[in-house]
GROMACS .gro file of C-alpha atoms in nm:
model
  153
    1UNK     CA    1   0.000   0.000   0.000
    2UNK     CA    2   0.137   0.337  -0.101
    3UNK     CA    3   0.137   0.590   0.182
    4UNK     CA    4   0.004   0.921   0.052
    5UNK     CA    5   0.155   1.161   0.121
    6UNK     CA    6   0.489   1.014   0.235
    7UNK     CA    7   0.517   1.095   0.604
    8UNK     CA    8   0.822   1.167   0.821
    9UNK     CA    9   0.826   0.897   1.084
   10UNK     CA   10   1.081   0.994   1.345
   11UNK     CA   11   0.807   1.111   1.583
   12UNK     CA   12   0.630   0.774   1.570
   13UNK     CA   13   0.933   0.570   1.680
   14UNK     CA   14   1.181   0.584   1.969
   15UNK     CA   15   1.514   0.426   2.055
   16UNK     CA   16   1.495   0.114   2.277
   17UNK     CA   17   1.558   0.335   2.580
   18UNK     CA   18   1.262   0.556   2.485
   19UNK     CA   19   1.459   0.856   2.358
   20UNK     CA   20   1.338   1.037   2.045
   21UNK     CA   21   1.503   0.923   1.724
   22UNK     CA   22   1.741   1.167   1.562
   23UNK     CA   23   1.594   1.312   1.242
   24UNK     CA   24   1.874   1.142   1.048
   25UNK     CA   25   1.813   0.790   1.188
   26UNK     CA   26   1.683   0.647   0.862
   27UNK     CA   27   1.876   0.872   0.622
   28UNK     CA   28   2.103   0.724   0.359
   29UNK     CA   29   1.939   0.382   0.308
   30UNK     CA   30   1.599   0.229   0.248
   31UNK     CA   31   1.471   0.073   0.569
   32UNK     CA   32   1.220  -0.205   0.625
   33UNK     CA   33   1.058  -0.169   0.967
   34UNK     CA   34   0.881  -0.484   1.079
   35UNK     CA   35   0.626  -0.437   1.354
   36UNK     CA   36   0.656  -0.740   1.582
   37UNK     CA   37   0.484  -0.854   1.901
   38UNK     CA   38   0.669  -0.805   2.230
   39UNK     CA   39   0.733  -1.180   2.238
   40UNK     CA   40   0.859  -1.309   1.905
   41UNK     CA   41   0.720  -1.656   1.839
   42UNK     CA   42   0.768  -1.890   1.545
   43UNK     CA   43   0.560  -1.678   1.304
   44UNK     CA   44   0.755  -1.364   1.398
   45UNK     CA   45   1.088  -1.543   1.352
   46UNK     CA   46   0.972  -1.674   1.014
   47UNK     CA   47   0.882  -1.319   0.908
   48UNK     CA   48   1.226  -1.190   1.012
   49UNK     CA   49   1.386  -1.473   0.814
   50UNK     CA   50   1.168  -1.392   0.512
   51UNK     CA   51   1.281  -1.028   0.519
   52UNK     CA   52   1.644  -1.131   0.548
   53UNK     CA   53   1.601  -1.350   0.240
   54UNK     CA   54   1.438  -1.066   0.046
   55UNK     CA   55   1.728  -0.842   0.141
   56UNK     CA   56   1.985  -1.105   0.037
   57UNK     CA   57   1.806  -1.145  -0.298
   58UNK     CA   58   1.900  -0.784  -0.371
   59UNK     CA   59   2.260  -0.909  -0.416
   60UNK     CA   60   2.499  -0.614  -0.456
   61UNK     CA   61   2.225  -0.374  -0.342
   62UNK     CA   62   2.157  -0.555  -0.013
   63UNK     CA   63   2.366  -0.304   0.181
   64UNK     CA   64   2.135  -0.024   0.061
   65UNK     CA   65   1.841  -0.175   0.255
   66UNK     CA   66   1.841  -0.191   0.634
   67UNK     CA   67   1.611  -0.402   0.849
   68UNK     CA   68   1.464  -0.292   1.181
   69UNK     CA   69   1.221  -0.434   1.434
   70UNK     CA   70   0.953  -0.231   1.610
   71UNK     CA   71   0.764  -0.338   1.922
   72UNK     CA   72   0.578  -0.156   2.196
   73UNK     CA   73   0.851  -0.219   2.451
   74UNK     CA   74   1.167  -0.276   2.244
   75UNK     CA   75   1.281  -0.515   2.515
   76UNK     CA   76   1.203  -0.848   2.350
   77UNK     CA   77   1.479  -1.097   2.284
   78UNK     CA   78   1.467  -1.163   1.912
   79UNK     CA   79   1.802  -1.336   1.888
   80UNK     CA   80   1.901  -1.105   1.606
   81UNK     CA   81   2.142  -0.815   1.557
   82UNK     CA   82   1.881  -0.607   1.375
   83UNK     CA   83   1.818  -0.248   1.481
   84UNK     CA   84   1.533  -0.229   1.730
   85UNK     CA   85   1.292   0.058   1.785
   86UNK     CA   86   1.014   0.131   2.028
   87UNK     CA   87   0.672   0.227   1.899
   88UNK     CA   88   0.610   0.573   2.046
   89UNK     CA   89   0.281   0.664   1.890
   90UNK     CA   90   0.068   0.363   1.787
   91UNK     CA   91  -0.220   0.585   1.671
   92UNK     CA   92   0.016   0.799   1.464
   93UNK     CA   93   0.170   0.496   1.296
   94UNK     CA   94  -0.173   0.340   1.237
   95UNK     CA   95  -0.282   0.663   1.069
   96UNK     CA   96  -0.004   0.622   0.810
   97UNK     CA   97  -0.171   0.310   0.675
   98UNK     CA   98  -0.451   0.076   0.786
   99UNK     CA   99  -0.202  -0.211   0.753
  100UNK     CA  100  -0.005  -0.063   1.043
  101UNK     CA  101  -0.300  -0.084   1.277
  102UNK     CA  102  -0.196  -0.449   1.295
  103UNK     CA  103   0.106  -0.512   1.516
  104UNK     CA  104   0.281  -0.720   1.253
  105UNK     CA  105   0.282  -0.485   0.954
  106UNK     CA  106   0.586  -0.375   0.756
  107UNK     CA  107   0.680  -0.015   0.670
  108UNK     CA  108   0.920   0.083   0.392
  109UNK     CA  109   1.107   0.402   0.481
  110UNK     CA  110   1.291   0.598   0.214
  111UNK     CA  111   1.647   0.731   0.255
  112UNK     CA  112   1.511   1.067   0.374
  113UNK     CA  113   1.316   0.916   0.663
  114UNK     CA  114   0.967   0.914   0.510
  115UNK     CA  115   0.727   0.620   0.525
  116UNK     CA  116   0.653   0.538   0.161
  117UNK     CA  117   0.478   0.202   0.157
  118UNK     CA  118   0.326  -0.050   0.395
  119UNK     CA  119   0.276  -0.422   0.361
  120UNK     CA  120   0.066  -0.674   0.549
  121UNK     CA  121   0.264  -0.949   0.718
  122UNK     CA  122   0.110  -1.207   0.486
  123UNK     CA  123   0.206  -1.023   0.167
  124UNK     CA  124   0.406  -1.209  -0.094
  125UNK     CA  125   0.784  -1.160  -0.063
  126UNK     CA  126   0.809  -1.144  -0.444
  127UNK     CA  127   0.605  -0.824  -0.450
  128UNK     CA  128   0.825  -0.664  -0.186
  129UNK     CA  129   1.139  -0.770  -0.372
  130UNK     CA  130   1.004  -0.629  -0.700
  131UNK     CA  131   0.919  -0.296  -0.530
  132UNK     CA  132   1.263  -0.274  -0.370
  133UNK     CA  133   1.445  -0.347  -0.695
  134UNK     CA  134   1.246  -0.078  -0.874
  135UNK     CA  135   1.301   0.179  -0.599
  136UNK     CA  136   1.673   0.103  -0.577
  137UNK     CA  137   1.708   0.138  -0.955
  138UNK     CA  138   1.522   0.469  -0.956
  139UNK     CA  139   1.720   0.603  -0.661
  140UNK     CA  140   2.043   0.498  -0.839
  141UNK     CA  141   1.945   0.699  -1.146
  142UNK     CA  142   1.858   0.999  -0.930
  143UNK     CA  143   2.195   0.975  -0.755
  144UNK     CA  144   2.379   0.947  -1.086
  145UNK     CA  145   2.192   1.251  -1.221
  146UNK     CA  146   2.289   1.450  -0.914
  147UNK     CA  147   2.650   1.349  -0.963
  148UNK     CA  148   2.640   1.430  -1.335
  149UNK     CA  149   2.693   1.074  -1.461
  150UNK     CA  150   2.371   1.047  -1.658
  151UNK     CA  151   2.220   1.305  -1.886
  152UNK     CA  152   1.857   1.388  -1.824
  153UNK     CA  153   1.622   1.346  -2.108
   0.00000   0.00000   0.00000
């Protein structure tokens, strides 16, 4: 689901200790934020694994996509080195997209820190991978244009 208009999200999330996120927290890379329950069971672990596989399928572009977990407490033990955030404003996040009213939704954040798209936890990984490849290609062209490597037109 496309989030219209793209919305800055730093106010909706906190660090694990509860501090506000710096405005630059998500800058420089695309970020997939997976909303997880406070206790990560088998389904949650499978979803984390699925996202890791999608990221690995990006091959040389995998480092341009970061993964993060979001829960209401940010204290769960997920057995993973992923970045972890605390949900600061559940109503604010839910207002970005109806998908995020569910605790296990996924948010795609652009390199400027804006929520761009949301996905239900049961969405097909192929669709997410296709979206990421397209966005990474477009953002590569934009970067090359800014650096003068590609002529516009």
